[in-house]
Short mmCIF file of C-alpha atoms in Angstrom, two decimals:
data_model
loop_
_atom_site.label_atom_id
_atom_site.label_comp_id
_atom_site.label_asym_id
_atom_site.label_seq_id
_atom_site.Cartn_x
_atom_site.Cartn_y
_atom_site.Cartn_z
CA UNK A 156 97.98 74.04 70.12
CA UNK A 157 100.08 76.93 71.38
CA UNK A 158 98.77 80.40 70.67
CA UNK A 159 100.70 83.63 70.57
CA UNK A 160 99.65 87.19 71.28
CA UNK A 161 101.70 90.17 70.21
CA UNK A 162 100.98 93.88 69.71
CA UNK A 163 99.41 94.79 66.39
CA UNK A 164 101.78 97.68 65.78
CA UNK A 165 104.67 99.65 67.27
CA UNK A 166 106.54 102.83 66.39
CA UNK A 167 110.11 103.79 67.17
CA UNK A 168 112.92 106.00 65.92
CA UNK A 169 116.19 105.33 64.18
CA UNK A 170 119.00 104.42 66.55
CA UNK A 171 116.69 103.22 69.33
CA UNK A 172 116.48 99.73 70.75
CA UNK A 173 113.13 98.09 70.03
CA UNK A 174 111.62 95.34 72.14
CA UNK A 175 108.65 93.35 70.89
CA UNK A 176 107.03 91.07 73.45
CA UNK A 177 105.03 87.98 72.62
CA UNK A 178 102.78 86.06 74.98
CA UNK A 179 102.43 82.28 74.68
CA UNK A 180 100.80 81.05 77.87
CA UNK A 181 100.13 77.51 76.63
CA UNK A 182 103.58 76.74 75.31
CA UNK A 183 104.43 73.04 75.44
CA UNK A 184 107.57 71.56 76.91
CA UNK A 185 109.09 70.71 73.54
CA UNK A 186 108.14 73.92 71.74
CA UNK A 187 110.73 76.36 70.45
CA UNK A 188 110.11 80.09 70.01
CA UNK A 189 110.96 81.53 66.62
CA UNK A 190 110.80 85.05 65.21
CA UNK A 191 110.50 86.04 61.57
CA UNK A 192 110.62 89.35 59.70
CA UNK A 193 108.52 90.06 56.62
CA UNK A 194 108.68 92.96 54.18
CA UNK A 195 105.70 93.71 51.91
CA UNK A 196 105.24 91.23 49.05
CA UNK A 197 108.16 89.10 50.19
CA UNK A 198 108.49 85.81 52.04
CA UNK A 199 109.28 85.93 55.76
CA UNK A 200 112.91 85.76 56.84
CA UNK A 201 114.10 83.84 59.89
CA UNK A 202 115.55 86.13 62.58
CA UNK A 203 116.19 84.08 65.69
CA UNK A 204 115.09 81.01 67.60
CA UNK A 205 115.35 80.01 71.24
CA UNK A 206 114.15 77.60 73.88
CA UNK A 207 115.02 79.30 77.16
CA UNK A 208 117.04 82.15 78.71
CA UNK A 209 118.79 84.35 76.14
CA UNK A 210 119.90 83.89 72.57
CA UNK A 211 121.86 86.46 70.58
CA UNK A 212 122.92 86.60 66.97
CA UNK A 213 124.25 89.29 64.68
CA UNK A 214 120.87 91.00 64.21
CA UNK A 215 118.80 90.44 67.36
CA UNK A 216 118.49 89.03 70.86
CA UNK A 217 115.74 86.85 72.23
CA UNK A 218 114.89 86.86 75.91
CA UNK A 219 112.83 84.02 77.38
CA UNK A 220 111.95 83.95 81.10
CA UNK A 221 112.08 80.78 83.12
CA UNK A 222 108.34 80.04 82.81
CA UNK A 223 108.59 80.46 78.99
CA UNK A 224 105.12 82.01 78.83
CA UNK A 225 106.43 85.03 77.00
CA UNK A 226 109.41 86.10 74.96
CA UNK A 227 110.93 89.40 73.88
CA UNK A 228 112.64 90.11 70.59
CA UNK A 229 115.18 92.90 70.97
CA UNK A 230 116.44 94.82 67.94
CA UNK A 231 119.41 97.05 68.77
CA UNK A 232 119.82 100.46 67.12
CA UNK A 233 117.09 100.12 64.52
CA UNK A 234 117.18 101.81 61.15
CA UNK A 235 114.48 102.71 58.63
CA UNK A 236 115.10 99.39 56.89
CA UNK A 237 113.85 97.53 59.97
CA UNK A 238 110.31 98.70 59.18
CA UNK A 239 108.51 95.40 58.65
CA UNK A 240 106.08 92.94 60.18
CA UNK A 241 107.54 90.69 62.88
CA UNK A 242 106.03 87.32 63.69
CA UNK A 243 106.40 85.38 66.91
CA UNK A 244 105.86 81.66 66.44
CA UNK A 245 105.73 78.77 68.83
CA UNK A 246 106.56 75.45 67.31
CA UNK A 247 103.86 72.86 67.27
CA UNK A 248 104.62 69.21 66.73
CA UNK A 249 105.21 67.70 63.30
CA UNK A 250 106.64 70.68 61.50
CA UNK A 251 103.59 72.91 61.82
CA UNK A 252 104.07 76.50 62.81
CA UNK A 253 101.10 78.62 63.90
CA UNK A 254 101.36 82.15 62.49
CA UNK A 255 99.54 85.07 64.07
CA UNK A 256 98.93 88.44 62.46
CA UNK A 257 102.33 89.76 63.56
CA UNK A 258 103.51 93.14 64.82
CA UNK A 259 103.86 95.93 62.30
CA UNK A 260 106.96 97.90 63.30
CA UNK A 261 107.38 101.39 61.88
CA UNK A 262 110.72 103.13 62.29
CA UNK A 263 110.72 106.89 61.94
CA UNK A 264 113.68 109.13 61.06
CA UNK B 186 123.37 80.49 45.23
CA UNK B 187 121.15 78.22 47.29
CA UNK B 188 117.56 79.15 47.74
CA UNK B 189 113.92 78.71 46.83
CA UNK B 190 112.38 79.86 43.60
CA UNK B 191 108.73 80.36 42.90
CA UNK B 192 107.27 81.13 39.54
CA UNK B 193 105.61 83.11 38.28
CA UNK B 194 105.64 86.16 40.58
CA UNK B 195 102.19 87.26 39.35
CA UNK B 196 99.50 84.97 37.97
CA UNK B 197 96.08 85.80 36.62
CA UNK B 198 93.36 83.22 35.97
CA UNK B 199 89.71 83.06 35.19
CA UNK B 200 87.34 81.57 37.71
CA UNK B 201 86.81 77.85 37.18
CA UNK B 202 90.33 77.14 35.93
CA UNK B 203 92.89 75.07 37.77
CA UNK B 204 96.32 76.65 38.14
CA UNK B 205 99.65 75.19 39.26
CA UNK B 206 102.22 77.20 41.19
CA UNK B 207 105.84 76.14 40.97
CA UNK B 208 108.28 75.80 43.88
CA UNK B 209 111.85 74.58 43.57
CA UNK B 210 114.62 74.47 46.19
CA UNK B 211 118.31 73.62 45.98
CA UNK B 212 118.99 73.69 49.72
CA UNK B 213 118.81 69.90 50.00
CA UNK B 214 116.00 70.29 52.52
CA UNK B 215 113.74 67.35 53.24
CA UNK B 216 110.68 69.36 54.31
CA UNK B 217 108.67 71.73 52.14
CA UNK B 218 105.58 73.81 52.83
CA UNK B 219 102.89 75.84 51.13
CA UNK B 220 101.27 78.80 52.84
CA UNK B 221 98.59 81.25 51.90
CA UNK B 222 98.65 84.86 53.07
CA UNK B 223 95.73 87.27 52.78
CA UNK B 224 96.16 91.05 53.19
CA UNK B 225 97.07 92.07 56.74
CA UNK B 226 97.03 88.48 57.95
CA UNK B 227 99.56 85.92 59.03
CA UNK B 228 100.40 82.80 57.07
CA UNK B 229 98.12 79.79 56.95
CA UNK B 230 99.47 76.35 56.18
CA UNK B 231 97.98 74.60 53.15
CA UNK B 232 100.13 71.48 52.81
CA UNK B 233 103.50 70.29 53.96
CA UNK B 234 105.80 67.44 53.02
CA UNK B 235 108.46 65.93 55.24
CA UNK B 236 109.87 63.60 52.62
CA UNK B 237 109.56 62.68 48.96
CA UNK B 238 106.30 60.95 48.00
CA UNK B 239 104.62 61.96 51.25
CA UNK B 240 102.63 65.05 52.19
CA UNK B 241 100.15 66.13 54.84
CA UNK B 242 97.21 68.51 54.89
CA UNK B 243 97.59 71.74 56.76
CA UNK B 244 94.86 73.95 58.17
CA UNK B 245 93.28 75.01 54.86
CA UNK B 246 93.89 72.18 52.36
CA UNK B 247 90.40 72.15 50.82
CA UNK B 248 90.50 73.15 47.16
CA UNK B 249 94.26 72.59 46.86
CA UNK B 250 96.43 69.65 45.83
CA UNK B 251 100.17 68.97 45.87
CA UNK B 252 102.72 66.42 44.76
CA UNK B 253 106.24 65.62 45.94
CA UNK B 254 107.85 63.44 43.31
CA UNK B 255 111.29 64.99 43.71
CA UNK B 256 113.09 66.35 46.75
CA UNK B 257 113.63 69.68 45.02
CA UNK B 258 110.09 70.31 43.84
CA UNK B 259 106.72 70.80 45.54
CA UNK B 260 104.13 72.19 43.12
CA UNK B 261 100.76 73.44 44.35
CA UNK B 262 97.59 73.22 42.28
CA UNK B 263 94.78 75.61 43.09
CA UNK B 264 91.65 73.90 41.87
CA UNK B 265 88.32 75.35 40.85
CA UNK B 266 86.95 74.00 44.13
CA UNK B 267 88.84 76.65 46.08
CA UNK B 268 86.18 79.28 46.77
CA UNK B 269 88.41 82.28 47.28
CA UNK B 270 91.75 81.58 45.59
CA UNK B 271 93.00 85.16 45.19
CA UNK B 272 95.91 85.47 47.64
CA UNK B 273 99.67 85.60 48.08
CA UNK B 274 101.15 82.08 48.07
CA UNK B 275 104.42 81.29 49.76
CA UNK B 276 106.55 78.17 49.51
CA UNK B 277 109.12 77.30 52.16
CA UNK B 278 111.57 74.56 53.03
CA UNK B 279 113.45 73.43 56.11
CA UNK B 280 115.94 70.83 57.22
CA UNK B 281 114.61 67.74 58.97
CA UNK B 282 114.47 67.48 62.73
CA UNK B 283 112.03 69.20 65.06
CA UNK B 284 114.03 72.30 65.99
CA UNK B 285 115.44 72.71 62.51
CA UNK B 286 111.99 72.61 61.00
CA UNK B 287 111.15 75.88 62.69
CA UNK B 288 113.84 77.66 60.66
CA UNK B 289 112.05 77.84 57.37
CA UNK B 290 113.43 79.41 54.21
CA UNK B 291 110.87 81.13 52.05
CA UNK B 292 110.58 81.81 48.37
CA UNK B 293 109.60 85.23 46.96
CA UNK B 294 105.93 84.24 46.64
CA UNK B 295 103.35 84.11 43.87
CA UNK B 296 100.49 86.57 43.86
CA UNK B 297 97.47 84.83 42.32
CA UNK B 298 94.49 86.81 41.12
CA UNK B 299 91.37 85.00 40.00
CA UNK B 300 88.56 86.94 38.34
#
């Protein structure tokens, strides 16, 4: 089973770009990398998913190096409302996702 | 609006009682999931179902039961056998297919307190 490691917490300021890196040394060939955002007492919300290189959508970018042993979620120009817990997940087979404790991101004014 | 509903948002029960948590989706998703989340922790998979009338145990299925009689519904019963049932319970759904299954849509959750 793939296992992910990400920082427990990070701080940044409004308007900055925030990069959260996740390590997944044992990622399997067929695994995808997915990031979720969770606010307190709410269900997680899908942010972005990728397999290799770079993926960009309207809220974030995901950078995956060639060896796929890590990935970086990039949030451009964060605001106070981006304060949340961010989860990096590596897809296991048969619909099972393995959730770590996530990274608590605090954005300061 | 398409989405997932869970009810109730807060639930209180006495120890020794079974309790059923509701989860309904109108996204036409084949797969549904139940997770448990404890304070400061990530999600842990209880059960998942890829198709109607079929479901599989997740990492922490002991003390829980589910049914999947309809595509839209995936109720979770927390039985008296669950030793520490107080937690935040989240239901999710996803489209079928390996990559699509990683994009899960979550309900608002049910916070269960057992005393």
